[in-house]
Amino acid sequence: MLLIPCPHCGPRAEIEFSYGGEAHIARPEEPDELTDQEWSDYVFMRRNPKGVVLERWVHAHGCRRWFNAARDTVTYEILAIYPMGQNPPELPEPRYL
Amino acid sequence: MNGIDSEILNAQQVKEFCPQIDLRGGGRYPVVGASLQRRGGTARHDAVAWGYARAADALGVDIIQECPVHGIKVVDGKVRGIETARGYIETPKVGIVVAGHSSVLAEMAGFRLPVQSMPLQALVSEPVKPTLDCVVMSGAVHAYVSQSDKGELVIGAGVDHYIGYGQRGSQQVPEETISAICELFPIFRRMRMMRQWGGIVDTCPDASPIIGKTPVEGIYINCGWGTGGFKATPGSGWVFAHTVACDEPHPLNAPFSLDRYRTGYLIDEHGAAAVAH
């Protein structure tokens, strides 16, 4: 059970949140100008790292606001929480014992 | 449908077929009926894997265990070899069949996948005398249980809703499925759980596998089986072998190409798992 530090409500159990998938995917401004491959890349292709992932969460059963998180998908450690629309902060190099 | 032998039972018939079931479902979720495939059941998946391994070994295949791949060498869009923990292997063809780690290997080879890897939990109980002689699934409340020939209840739970390679899974997931099983089967309420695990499953947007060629010449992939279990594995191996040998998909796996995400010909099978993942 992840304890996710909501920037507005503090650390809450993961069952209060909904997952928003990969962060920092910008919707193409001119979809009609993209090839089918480029559009499919936007809709379907995703990073799926064994390591640090940048992802979105929404505190669905709390304040209902969105935020970004940097989390290690092996250790599940949450390395950073940062606001929507911002870039991630400097992150430490992952070290696995 | 699709020629599968399946019959519909009413509640009375469900009780006759599976006497341990409590039709009241805790009062909130009464059982009103079921679909039954009499021919269906379980198979020893590990025996199938070892059977293939022994037969392949007898045919002269080298099986190198505990040897992770660290890199895939691609030159001018064509694979040249793989870097492993025990050295470099030069090869014109690579077949990637690594389930939850598909994206990791794809990244080494430089192509993208729509796969998201999550833990799928399962658990077994202490072994008891034979009592349940069928596999029971309730999609509505997520109960999925059968009894192995060693006497353990084998229980399938769901996926976590966020990606992870930790092979553990979160606690509310087995809690939800055990609650459902306790309501449907009062006799199991005092069973103790013996072992729990979380395998990394590769899920695709349309819940269908990807079997075929990749953007890299000479690299073939068989992945995206998600929560579907091992049952289609032998068939998938057969068409995958055809794909690798002929450098073209077999008609059976042609629709399951990675390219379907570009063309839009998705194969939506979210209902196929029969439980509400």
mmCIF file of C-alpha atoms in Angstrom:
data_model
loop_
_atom_site.group_PDB
_atom_site.id
_atom_site.type_symbol
_atom_site.label_atom_id
_atom_site.label_comp_id
_atom_site.label_asym_id
_atom_site.label_seq_id
_atom_site.Cartn_x
_atom_site.Cartn_y
_atom_site.Cartn_z
ATOM 1 C CA MET A 1 0.000 0.000 0.000
ATOM 2 C CA LEU A 2 1.799 3.111 -1.202
ATOM 3 C CA LEU A 3 1.715 6.120 1.079
ATOM 4 C CA ILE A 4 1.505 8.919 -1.477
ATOM 5 C CA PRO A 5 2.354 12.433 -0.231
ATOM 6 C CA CYS A 6 -0.386 14.557 -1.775
ATOM 7 C CA PRO A 7 1.000 18.110 -1.960
ATOM 8 C CA HIS A 8 -2.279 19.470 -0.578
ATOM 9 C CA CYS A 9 -3.401 16.799 1.906
ATOM 10 C CA GLY A 10 -0.210 15.111 3.047
ATOM 11 C CA PRO A 11 0.588 11.369 2.940
ATOM 12 C CA ARG A 12 -2.483 9.255 2.145
ATOM 13 C CA ALA A 13 -3.020 5.582 1.260
ATOM 14 C CA GLU A 14 -2.871 4.743 -2.454
ATOM 15 C CA ILE A 15 -6.534 3.688 -2.508
ATOM 16 C CA GLU A 16 -7.492 7.366 -2.251
ATOM 17 C CA PHE A 17 -5.791 8.112 -5.584
ATOM 18 C CA SER A 18 -6.279 7.361 -9.254
ATOM 19 C CA TYR A 19 -3.336 6.761 -11.553
ATOM 20 C CA GLY A 20 -2.808 9.092 -14.463
ATOM 21 C CA GLY A 21 -0.147 7.185 -16.370
ATOM 22 C CA GLU A 22 3.011 8.633 -17.892
ATOM 23 C CA ALA A 23 3.628 12.327 -17.222
ATOM 24 C CA HIS A 24 4.823 15.016 -19.642
ATOM 25 C CA ILE A 25 3.021 13.779 -22.727
ATOM 26 C CA ALA A 26 1.876 16.864 -24.600
ATOM 27 C CA ARG A 27 -1.179 16.486 -26.800
ATOM 28 C CA PRO A 28 -0.122 17.355 -30.394
ATOM 29 C CA GLU A 29 -1.334 20.831 -31.356
ATOM 30 C CA GLU A 30 -2.113 19.859 -34.984
ATOM 31 C CA PRO A 31 -3.316 16.234 -34.977
ATOM 32 C CA ASP A 32 -4.385 16.425 -38.635
ATOM 33 C CA GLU A 33 -0.805 17.061 -39.690
ATOM 34 C CA LEU A 34 0.548 13.902 -38.053
ATOM 35 C CA THR A 35 1.107 10.591 -39.780
ATOM 36 C CA ASP A 36 -0.806 7.581 -38.498
ATOM 37 C CA GLN A 37 2.425 6.361 -36.880
ATOM 38 C CA GLU A 38 2.982 9.661 -35.062
ATOM 39 C CA TRP A 39 -0.629 9.768 -33.842
ATOM 40 C CA SER A 40 -0.495 6.135 -32.693
ATOM 41 C CA ASP A 41 2.766 6.871 -30.877
ATOM 42 C CA TYR A 42 0.994 9.657 -29.002
ATOM 43 C CA VAL A 43 -2.110 7.584 -28.164
ATOM 44 C CA PHE A 44 -0.567 4.196 -27.410
ATOM 45 C CA MET A 45 3.205 4.061 -27.052
ATOM 46 C CA ARG A 46 4.399 4.584 -23.506
ATOM 47 C CA ARG A 47 7.521 4.458 -21.428
ATOM 48 C CA ASN A 48 7.497 1.485 -19.086
ATOM 49 C CA PRO A 49 10.803 1.759 -17.248
ATOM 50 C CA LYS A 50 12.296 -0.653 -14.751
ATOM 51 C CA GLY A 51 13.639 2.229 -12.718
ATOM 52 C CA VAL A 52 12.548 5.834 -12.320
ATOM 53 C CA VAL A 53 9.184 6.706 -13.885
ATOM 54 C CA LEU A 54 7.594 10.152 -14.127
ATOM 55 C CA GLU A 55 3.868 9.690 -13.647
ATOM 56 C CA ARG A 56 0.658 11.535 -12.823
ATOM 57 C CA TRP A 57 -1.641 10.978 -9.866
ATOM 58 C CA VAL A 58 -4.959 12.539 -8.858
ATOM 59 C CA HIS A 59 -6.208 12.522 -5.276
ATOM 60 C CA ALA A 60 -9.615 11.225 -6.417
ATOM 61 C CA HIS A 61 -11.047 10.560 -2.944
ATOM 62 C CA GLY A 62 -9.515 13.631 -1.364
ATOM 63 C CA CYS A 63 -8.780 17.055 -2.778
ATOM 64 C CA ARG A 64 -9.238 15.755 -6.390
ATOM 65 C CA ARG A 65 -6.211 17.668 -7.622
ATOM 66 C CA TRP A 66 -3.520 16.355 -9.966
ATOM 67 C CA PHE A 67 0.229 16.266 -9.393
ATOM 68 C CA ASN A 68 3.331 14.662 -10.858
ATOM 69 C CA ALA A 69 5.528 12.092 -9.143
ATOM 70 C CA ALA A 70 8.919 10.550 -9.756
ATOM 71 C CA ARG A 71 8.860 6.955 -8.476
ATOM 72 C CA ASP A 72 11.203 4.003 -8.720
ATOM 73 C CA THR A 73 9.241 1.083 -10.198
ATOM 74 C CA VAL A 74 11.550 -1.498 -8.589
ATOM 75 C CA THR A 75 11.660 -0.223 -5.001
ATOM 76 C CA TYR A 76 8.428 1.816 -5.263
ATOM 77 C CA GLU A 77 10.187 4.684 -3.473
ATOM 78 C CA ILE A 78 8.628 8.050 -4.318
ATOM 79 C CA LEU A 79 11.587 10.263 -5.115
ATOM 80 C CA ALA A 80 9.799 13.543 -5.798
ATOM 81 C CA ILE A 81 6.375 15.146 -5.979
ATOM 82 C CA TYR A 82 6.064 18.233 -8.190
ATOM 83 C CA PRO A 83 3.217 20.314 -9.605
ATOM 84 C CA MET A 84 1.433 19.705 -12.896
ATOM 85 C CA GLY A 85 3.036 21.660 -15.698
ATOM 86 C CA GLN A 86 6.488 21.697 -14.152
ATOM 87 C CA ASN A 87 9.601 19.727 -14.942
ATOM 88 C CA PRO A 88 10.893 17.196 -12.417
ATOM 89 C CA PRO A 89 13.531 18.313 -9.914
ATOM 90 C CA GLU A 90 17.051 16.879 -9.896
ATOM 91 C CA LEU A 91 16.755 13.180 -8.967
ATOM 92 C CA PRO A 92 19.354 10.982 -7.243
ATOM 93 C CA GLU A 93 20.931 8.128 -9.215
ATOM 94 C CA PRO A 94 19.095 4.865 -8.401
ATOM 95 C CA ARG A 95 21.109 2.499 -6.248
ATOM 96 C CA TYR A 96 19.850 -0.989 -5.547
ATOM 97 C CA LEU A 97 21.365 -3.049 -2.748
ATOM 98 C CA MET B 1 -19.429 -18.529 -29.577
ATOM 99 C CA ASN B 2 -16.252 -19.418 -31.429
ATOM 100 C CA GLY B 3 -17.311 -23.052 -31.145
ATOM 101 C CA ILE B 4 -16.630 -23.237 -27.395
ATOM 102 C CA ASP B 5 -18.858 -25.692 -25.494
ATOM 103 C CA SER B 6 -20.590 -23.502 -22.939
ATOM 104 C CA GLU B 7 -23.949 -23.829 -21.208
ATOM 105 C CA ILE B 8 -25.964 -21.496 -19.008
ATOM 106 C CA LEU B 9 -26.994 -22.656 -15.555
ATOM 107 C CA ASN B 10 -29.659 -21.146 -13.328
ATOM 108 C CA ALA B 11 -29.030 -20.635 -9.615
ATOM 109 C CA GLN B 12 -30.465 -24.035 -8.668
ATOM 110 C CA GLN B 13 -28.198 -25.773 -11.181
ATOM 111 C CA VAL B 14 -25.191 -23.807 -9.909
ATOM 112 C CA LYS B 15 -25.851 -25.161 -6.428
ATOM 113 C CA GLU B 16 -26.177 -28.710 -7.771
ATOM 114 C CA PHE B 17 -22.923 -28.407 -9.717
ATOM 115 C CA CYS B 18 -20.943 -26.719 -6.960
ATOM 116 C CA PRO B 19 -22.558 -27.513 -3.593
ATOM 117 C CA GLN B 20 -20.079 -25.493 -1.524
ATOM 118 C CA ILE B 21 -21.267 -22.244 -3.044
ATOM 119 C CA ASP B 22 -23.489 -19.927 -1.005
ATOM 120 C CA LEU B 23 -25.968 -18.454 -3.446
ATOM 121 C CA ARG B 24 -26.834 -15.543 -1.158
ATOM 122 C CA GLY B 25 -23.454 -13.899 -1.888
ATOM 123 C CA GLY B 26 -23.504 -12.048 1.415
ATOM 124 C CA GLY B 27 -26.943 -10.628 0.652
ATOM 125 C CA ARG B 28 -25.586 -7.952 -1.676
ATOM 126 C CA TYR B 29 -24.493 -10.074 -4.610
ATOM 127 C CA PRO B 30 -26.768 -13.123 -4.915
ATOM 128 C CA VAL B 31 -25.812 -15.676 -7.537
ATOM 129 C CA VAL B 32 -28.469 -15.782 -10.276
ATOM 130 C CA GLY B 33 -26.749 -18.132 -12.675
ATOM 131 C CA ALA B 34 -23.520 -19.143 -14.353
ATOM 132 C CA SER B 35 -21.959 -20.124 -17.625
ATOM 133 C CA LEU B 36 -20.287 -23.508 -17.475
ATOM 134 C CA GLN B 37 -17.720 -25.167 -19.689
ATOM 135 C CA ARG B 38 -17.672 -28.784 -18.491
ATOM 136 C CA ARG B 39 -14.484 -29.532 -20.432
ATOM 137 C CA GLY B 40 -12.577 -26.692 -18.815
ATOM 138 C CA GLY B 41 -10.144 -27.014 -15.927
ATOM 139 C CA THR B 42 -6.555 -26.407 -14.954
ATOM 140 C CA ALA B 43 -3.254 -27.727 -16.229
ATOM 141 C CA ARG B 44 0.191 -27.904 -14.676
ATOM 142 C CA HIS B 45 1.785 -24.872 -16.279
ATOM 143 C CA ASP B 46 5.211 -25.604 -14.827
ATOM 144 C CA ALA B 47 5.066 -29.141 -16.211
ATOM 145 C CA VAL B 48 4.270 -27.694 -19.646
ATOM 146 C CA ALA B 49 7.265 -25.346 -19.407
ATOM 147 C CA TRP B 50 9.591 -28.160 -18.333
ATOM 148 C CA GLY B 51 8.160 -30.465 -20.997
ATOM 149 C CA TYR B 52 9.059 -27.947 -23.676
ATOM 150 C CA ALA B 53 12.488 -27.392 -22.113
ATOM 151 C CA ARG B 54 13.321 -31.093 -22.064
ATOM 152 C CA ALA B 55 12.113 -31.656 -25.614
ATOM 153 C CA ALA B 56 13.980 -28.612 -26.916
ATOM 154 C CA ASP B 57 17.131 -29.709 -25.118
ATOM 155 C CA ALA B 58 16.825 -33.192 -26.634
ATOM 156 C CA LEU B 59 16.555 -31.580 -30.091
ATOM 157 C CA GLY B 60 19.849 -29.768 -29.560
ATOM 158 C CA VAL B 61 18.673 -26.346 -28.367
ATOM 159 C CA ASP B 62 21.065 -24.627 -25.945
ATOM 160 C CA ILE B 63 19.155 -23.345 -22.911
ATOM 161 C CA ILE B 64 21.335 -20.938 -20.947
ATOM 162 C CA GLN B 65 19.762 -20.236 -17.590
ATOM 163 C CA GLU B 66 20.353 -17.274 -15.298
ATOM 164 C CA CYS B 67 21.966 -15.244 -18.050
ATOM 165 C CA PRO B 68 20.359 -11.822 -18.432
ATOM 166 C CA VAL B 69 20.551 -9.822 -21.642
ATOM 167 C CA HIS B 70 22.230 -6.450 -21.106
ATOM 168 C CA GLY B 71 22.065 -5.041 -24.617
ATOM 169 C CA ILE B 72 20.906 -5.621 -28.168
ATOM 170 C CA LYS B 73 23.189 -4.563 -31.017
ATOM 171 C CA VAL B 74 21.277 -2.955 -33.886
ATOM 172 C CA VAL B 75 23.076 -1.594 -36.956
ATOM 173 C CA ASP B 76 21.208 0.125 -39.814
ATOM 174 C CA GLY B 77 17.856 -1.098 -38.532
ATOM 175 C CA LYS B 78 18.938 -4.729 -38.388
ATOM 176 C CA VAL B 79 19.861 -6.816 -35.351
ATOM 177 C CA ARG B 80 23.446 -8.081 -35.179
ATOM 178 C CA GLY B 81 23.672 -9.734 -31.765
ATOM 179 C CA ILE B 82 22.932 -9.596 -28.070
ATOM 180 C CA GLU B 83 25.112 -8.684 -25.103
ATOM 181 C CA THR B 84 24.613 -11.056 -22.182
ATOM 182 C CA ALA B 85 26.054 -11.448 -18.713
ATOM 183 C CA ARG B 86 28.156 -14.295 -20.088
ATOM 184 C CA GLY B 87 29.297 -12.671 -23.301
ATOM 185 C CA TYR B 88 28.196 -11.509 -26.744
ATOM 186 C CA ILE B 89 26.141 -13.753 -29.033
ATOM 187 C CA GLU B 90 26.179 -12.856 -32.710
ATOM 188 C CA THR B 91 22.846 -13.615 -34.386
ATOM 189 C CA PRO B 92 20.695 -12.419 -37.309
ATOM 190 C CA LYS B 93 17.447 -13.244 -35.505
ATOM 191 C CA VAL B 94 16.242 -12.548 -31.977
ATOM 192 C CA GLY B 95 12.903 -13.643 -30.527
ATOM 193 C CA ILE B 96 11.852 -11.634 -27.465
ATOM 194 C CA VAL B 97 9.474 -13.527 -25.157
ATOM 195 C CA VAL B 98 10.052 -12.019 -21.736
ATOM 196 C CA ALA B 99 6.545 -11.067 -20.532
ATOM 197 C CA GLY B 100 6.752 -8.241 -17.977
ATOM 198 C CA HIS B 101 10.206 -7.168 -19.148
ATOM 199 C CA SER B 102 9.184 -6.639 -22.779
ATOM 200 C CA SER B 103 9.601 -2.872 -22.629
ATOM 201 C CA VAL B 104 13.042 -3.218 -21.065
ATOM 202 C CA LEU B 105 14.234 -5.357 -23.975
ATOM 203 C CA ALA B 106 12.451 -3.179 -26.552
ATOM 204 C CA GLU B 107 14.275 -0.150 -25.194
ATOM 205 C CA MET B 108 17.607 -1.959 -25.653
ATOM 206 C CA ALA B 109 16.691 -2.601 -29.272
ATOM 207 C CA GLY B 110 15.413 0.930 -29.826
ATOM 208 C CA PHE B 111 11.727 0.409 -30.572
ATOM 209 C CA ARG B 112 8.606 1.389 -28.631
ATOM 210 C CA LEU B 113 5.777 -0.697 -27.231
ATOM 211 C CA PRO B 114 2.361 0.217 -25.801
ATOM 212 C CA VAL B 115 2.956 -2.155 -22.892
ATOM 213 C CA GLN B 116 2.548 -1.268 -19.215
ATOM 214 C CA SER B 117 3.951 -3.696 -16.637
ATOM 215 C CA MET B 118 2.093 -4.282 -13.400
ATOM 216 C CA PRO B 119 2.130 -6.896 -10.650
ATOM 217 C CA LEU B 120 -0.625 -9.526 -10.817
ATOM 218 C CA GLN B 121 -1.073 -11.225 -7.485
ATOM 219 C CA ALA B 122 -2.022 -14.800 -6.740
ATOM 220 C CA LEU B 123 -2.093 -16.779 -3.528
ATOM 221 C CA VAL B 124 -2.428 -20.354 -2.333
ATOM 222 C CA SER B 125 -3.910 -21.648 0.873
ATOM 223 C CA GLU B 126 -2.789 -24.433 3.168
ATOM 224 C CA PRO B 127 -3.459 -27.847 1.576
ATOM 225 C CA VAL B 128 -6.696 -29.580 2.583
ATOM 226 C CA LYS B 129 -8.611 -32.640 1.460
ATOM 227 C CA PRO B 130 -10.192 -32.406 -2.013
ATOM 228 C CA THR B 131 -13.426 -30.447 -1.996
ATOM 229 C CA LEU B 132 -13.620 -28.096 -4.991
ATOM 230 C CA ASP B 133 -13.555 -29.937 -8.292
ATOM 231 C CA CYS B 134 -14.053 -27.015 -10.641
ATOM 232 C CA VAL B 135 -12.652 -23.549 -11.317
ATOM 233 C CA VAL B 136 -15.010 -20.838 -10.126
ATOM 234 C CA MET B 137 -14.929 -17.265 -11.372
ATOM 235 C CA SER B 138 -17.228 -14.427 -10.448
ATOM 236 C CA GLY B 139 -16.606 -11.421 -12.633
ATOM 237 C CA ALA B 140 -18.883 -9.207 -10.579
ATOM 238 C CA VAL B 141 -17.113 -9.585 -7.236
ATOM 239 C CA HIS B 142 -13.709 -10.785 -8.446
ATOM 240 C CA ALA B 143 -13.591 -14.271 -7.002
ATOM 241 C CA TYR B 144 -11.319 -16.672 -8.845
ATOM 242 C CA VAL B 145 -10.598 -19.958 -7.115
ATOM 243 C CA SER B 146 -9.827 -23.597 -7.776
ATOM 244 C CA GLN B 147 -8.204 -26.388 -5.793
ATOM 245 C CA SER B 148 -4.906 -27.873 -6.917
ATOM 246 C CA ASP B 149 -4.140 -31.590 -6.869
ATOM 247 C CA LYS B 150 -1.977 -30.896 -3.829
ATOM 248 C CA GLY B 151 -5.041 -29.667 -1.949
ATOM 249 C CA GLU B 152 -4.296 -25.939 -1.920
ATOM 250 C CA LEU B 153 -6.861 -23.368 -2.953
ATOM 251 C CA VAL B 154 -5.337 -21.432 -5.826
ATOM 252 C CA ILE B 155 -6.675 -17.894 -5.853
ATOM 253 C CA GLY B 156 -6.166 -15.303 -8.545
ATOM 254 C CA ALA B 157 -6.323 -11.635 -7.627
ATOM 255 C CA GLY B 158 -6.055 -8.510 -9.772
ATOM 256 C CA VAL B 159 -3.446 -6.072 -11.002
ATOM 257 C CA ASP B 160 -2.258 -2.949 -9.256
ATOM 258 C CA HIS B 161 -3.344 0.128 -11.164
ATOM 259 C CA TYR B 162 0.104 1.608 -11.576
ATOM 260 C CA ILE B 163 3.221 0.263 -13.231
ATOM 261 C CA GLY B 164 5.759 -1.631 -11.166
ATOM 262 C CA TYR B 165 8.431 -4.307 -11.347
ATOM 263 C CA GLY B 166 8.536 -5.001 -7.605
ATOM 264 C CA GLN B 167 6.760 -8.386 -7.890
ATOM 265 C CA ARG B 168 4.747 -7.778 -4.747
ATOM 266 C CA GLY B 169 1.504 -5.888 -5.338
ATOM 267 C CA SER B 170 -0.611 -3.904 -2.949
ATOM 268 C CA GLN B 171 -2.550 -5.322 -0.014
ATOM 269 C CA GLN B 172 -6.084 -4.230 -0.900
ATOM 270 C CA VAL B 173 -5.979 -6.391 -4.022
ATOM 271 C CA PRO B 174 -5.896 -9.850 -2.371
ATOM 272 C CA GLU B 175 -8.151 -8.514 0.376
ATOM 273 C CA GLU B 176 -10.831 -7.758 -2.201
ATOM 274 C CA THR B 177 -10.705 -11.179 -3.801
ATOM 275 C CA ILE B 178 -10.578 -13.053 -0.491
ATOM 276 C CA SER B 179 -13.649 -11.149 0.731
ATOM 277 C CA ALA B 180 -15.488 -12.262 -2.375
ATOM 278 C CA ILE B 181 -14.388 -15.886 -1.942
ATOM 279 C CA CYS B 182 -15.380 -15.888 1.745
ATOM 280 C CA GLU B 183 -18.869 -14.674 0.831
ATOM 281 C CA LEU B 184 -19.323 -17.233 -1.929
ATOM 282 C CA PHE B 185 -17.734 -20.132 -0.022
ATOM 283 C CA PRO B 186 -18.405 -19.969 3.726
ATOM 284 C CA ILE B 187 -16.508 -23.236 4.234
ATOM 285 C CA PHE B 188 -13.273 -21.494 3.202
ATOM 286 C CA ARG B 189 -13.504 -18.702 5.754
ATOM 287 C CA ARG B 190 -11.040 -20.293 8.187
ATOM 288 C CA MET B 191 -8.477 -21.314 5.555
ATOM 289 C CA ARG B 192 -5.037 -19.894 6.106
ATOM 290 C CA MET B 193 -3.134 -18.504 3.180
ATOM 291 C CA MET B 194 0.304 -20.067 2.754
ATOM 292 C CA ARG B 195 1.987 -18.194 -0.066
ATOM 293 C CA GLN B 196 1.450 -15.030 -2.092
ATOM 294 C CA TRP B 197 3.271 -13.689 -5.111
ATOM 295 C CA GLY B 198 3.020 -10.962 -7.704
ATOM 296 C CA GLY B 199 4.195 -11.649 -11.229
ATOM 297 C CA ILE B 200 4.984 -8.805 -13.599
ATOM 298 C CA VAL B 201 2.396 -8.829 -16.379
ATOM 299 C CA ASP B 202 2.647 -6.845 -19.594
ATOM 300 C CA THR B 203 -0.707 -5.249 -20.365
ATOM 301 C CA CYS B 204 -1.656 -3.745 -23.715
ATOM 302 C CA PRO B 205 -4.259 -1.049 -24.422
ATOM 303 C CA ASP B 206 -6.603 -3.582 -26.058
ATOM 304 C CA ALA B 207 -5.737 -6.446 -23.670
ATOM 305 C CA SER B 208 -4.524 -8.554 -26.598
ATOM 306 C CA PRO B 209 -1.008 -9.876 -27.150
ATOM 307 C CA ILE B 210 1.548 -8.633 -29.644
ATOM 308 C CA ILE B 211 2.979 -11.513 -31.693
ATOM 309 C CA GLY B 212 5.076 -10.716 -34.716
ATOM 310 C CA LYS B 213 7.719 -8.524 -36.251
ATOM 311 C CA THR B 214 9.093 -5.329 -34.801
ATOM 312 C CA PRO B 215 10.463 -2.178 -36.425
ATOM 313 C CA VAL B 216 13.929 -3.761 -36.144
ATOM 314 C CA GLU B 217 14.690 -6.302 -38.866
ATOM 315 C CA GLY B 218 15.376 -9.723 -37.410
ATOM 316 C CA ILE B 219 13.742 -9.009 -34.040
ATOM 317 C CA TYR B 220 10.430 -10.713 -33.303
ATOM 318 C CA ILE B 221 8.323 -10.281 -30.204
ATOM 319 C CA ASN B 222 5.676 -12.328 -28.387
ATOM 320 C CA CYS B 223 4.364 -10.263 -25.487
ATOM 321 C CA GLY B 224 1.395 -8.421 -24.053
ATOM 322 C CA TRP B 225 -0.392 -11.465 -22.662
ATOM 323 C CA GLY B 226 -1.254 -9.414 -19.598
ATOM 324 C CA THR B 227 -3.497 -11.161 -17.127
ATOM 325 C CA GLY B 228 -4.454 -13.935 -19.519
ATOM 326 C CA GLY B 229 -2.498 -16.736 -17.905
ATOM 327 C CA PHE B 230 -0.485 -19.437 -19.606
ATOM 328 C CA LYS B 231 -3.246 -21.240 -21.481
ATOM 329 C CA ALA B 232 -2.519 -19.814 -24.940
ATOM 330 C CA THR B 233 1.246 -20.121 -24.524
ATOM 331 C CA PRO B 234 1.758 -23.343 -26.505
ATOM 332 C CA GLY B 235 -0.305 -22.034 -29.419
ATOM 333 C CA SER B 236 1.486 -18.709 -29.329
ATOM 334 C CA GLY B 237 4.834 -20.513 -29.371
ATOM 335 C CA TRP B 238 3.769 -22.443 -32.442
ATOM 336 C CA VAL B 239 2.802 -19.363 -34.473
ATOM 337 C CA PHE B 240 5.808 -17.455 -33.122
ATOM 338 C CA ALA B 241 8.142 -20.190 -34.329
ATOM 339 C CA HIS B 242 6.526 -19.858 -37.763
ATOM 340 C CA THR B 243 6.998 -16.084 -37.655
ATOM 341 C CA VAL B 244 10.678 -16.321 -36.725
ATOM 342 C CA ALA B 245 11.459 -19.106 -39.214
ATOM 343 C CA CYS B 246 9.602 -17.565 -42.163
ATOM 344 C CA ASP B 247 10.121 -13.877 -41.292
ATOM 345 C CA GLU B 248 6.356 -13.525 -41.746
ATOM 346 C CA PRO B 249 3.474 -13.994 -39.328
ATOM 347 C CA HIS B 250 1.299 -17.091 -39.495
ATOM 348 C CA PRO B 251 -2.304 -16.244 -40.491
ATOM 349 C CA LEU B 252 -3.370 -16.872 -36.884
ATOM 350 C CA ASN B 253 -1.063 -14.242 -35.404
ATOM 351 C CA ALA B 254 -1.080 -11.786 -38.303
ATOM 352 C CA PRO B 255 -3.820 -9.625 -36.712
ATOM 353 C CA PHE B 256 -1.815 -9.418 -33.481
ATOM 354 C CA SER B 257 0.907 -7.264 -34.953
ATOM 355 C CA LEU B 258 2.458 -4.247 -33.271
ATOM 356 C CA ASP B 259 1.335 -2.353 -36.360
ATOM 357 C CA ARG B 260 -2.341 -2.638 -35.397
ATOM 358 C CA TYR B 261 -1.913 0.379 -33.131
ATOM 359 C CA ARG B 262 -1.052 2.438 -36.208
ATOM 360 C CA THR B 263 -3.831 1.027 -38.413
ATOM 361 C CA GLY B 264 -6.428 1.105 -35.652
ATOM 362 C CA TYR B 265 -7.364 -2.580 -36.003
ATOM 363 C CA LEU B 266 -7.261 -3.192 -32.255
ATOM 364 C CA ILE B 267 -8.503 -6.495 -30.851
ATOM 365 C CA ASP B 268 -10.404 -5.580 -27.707
ATOM 366 C CA GLU B 269 -10.379 -8.495 -25.294
ATOM 367 C CA HIS B 270 -10.782 -6.757 -21.958
ATOM 368 C CA GLY B 271 -13.643 -9.112 -21.122
ATOM 369 C CA ALA B 272 -11.681 -12.264 -21.855
ATOM 370 C CA ALA B 273 -10.159 -12.581 -18.406
ATOM 371 C CA ALA B 274 -13.697 -13.094 -16.997
ATOM 372 C CA VAL B 275 -12.850 -11.212 -13.813
ATOM 373 C CA ALA B 276 -13.156 -7.464 -13.372
ATOM 374 C CA HIS B 277 -9.509 -6.363 -13.526
#
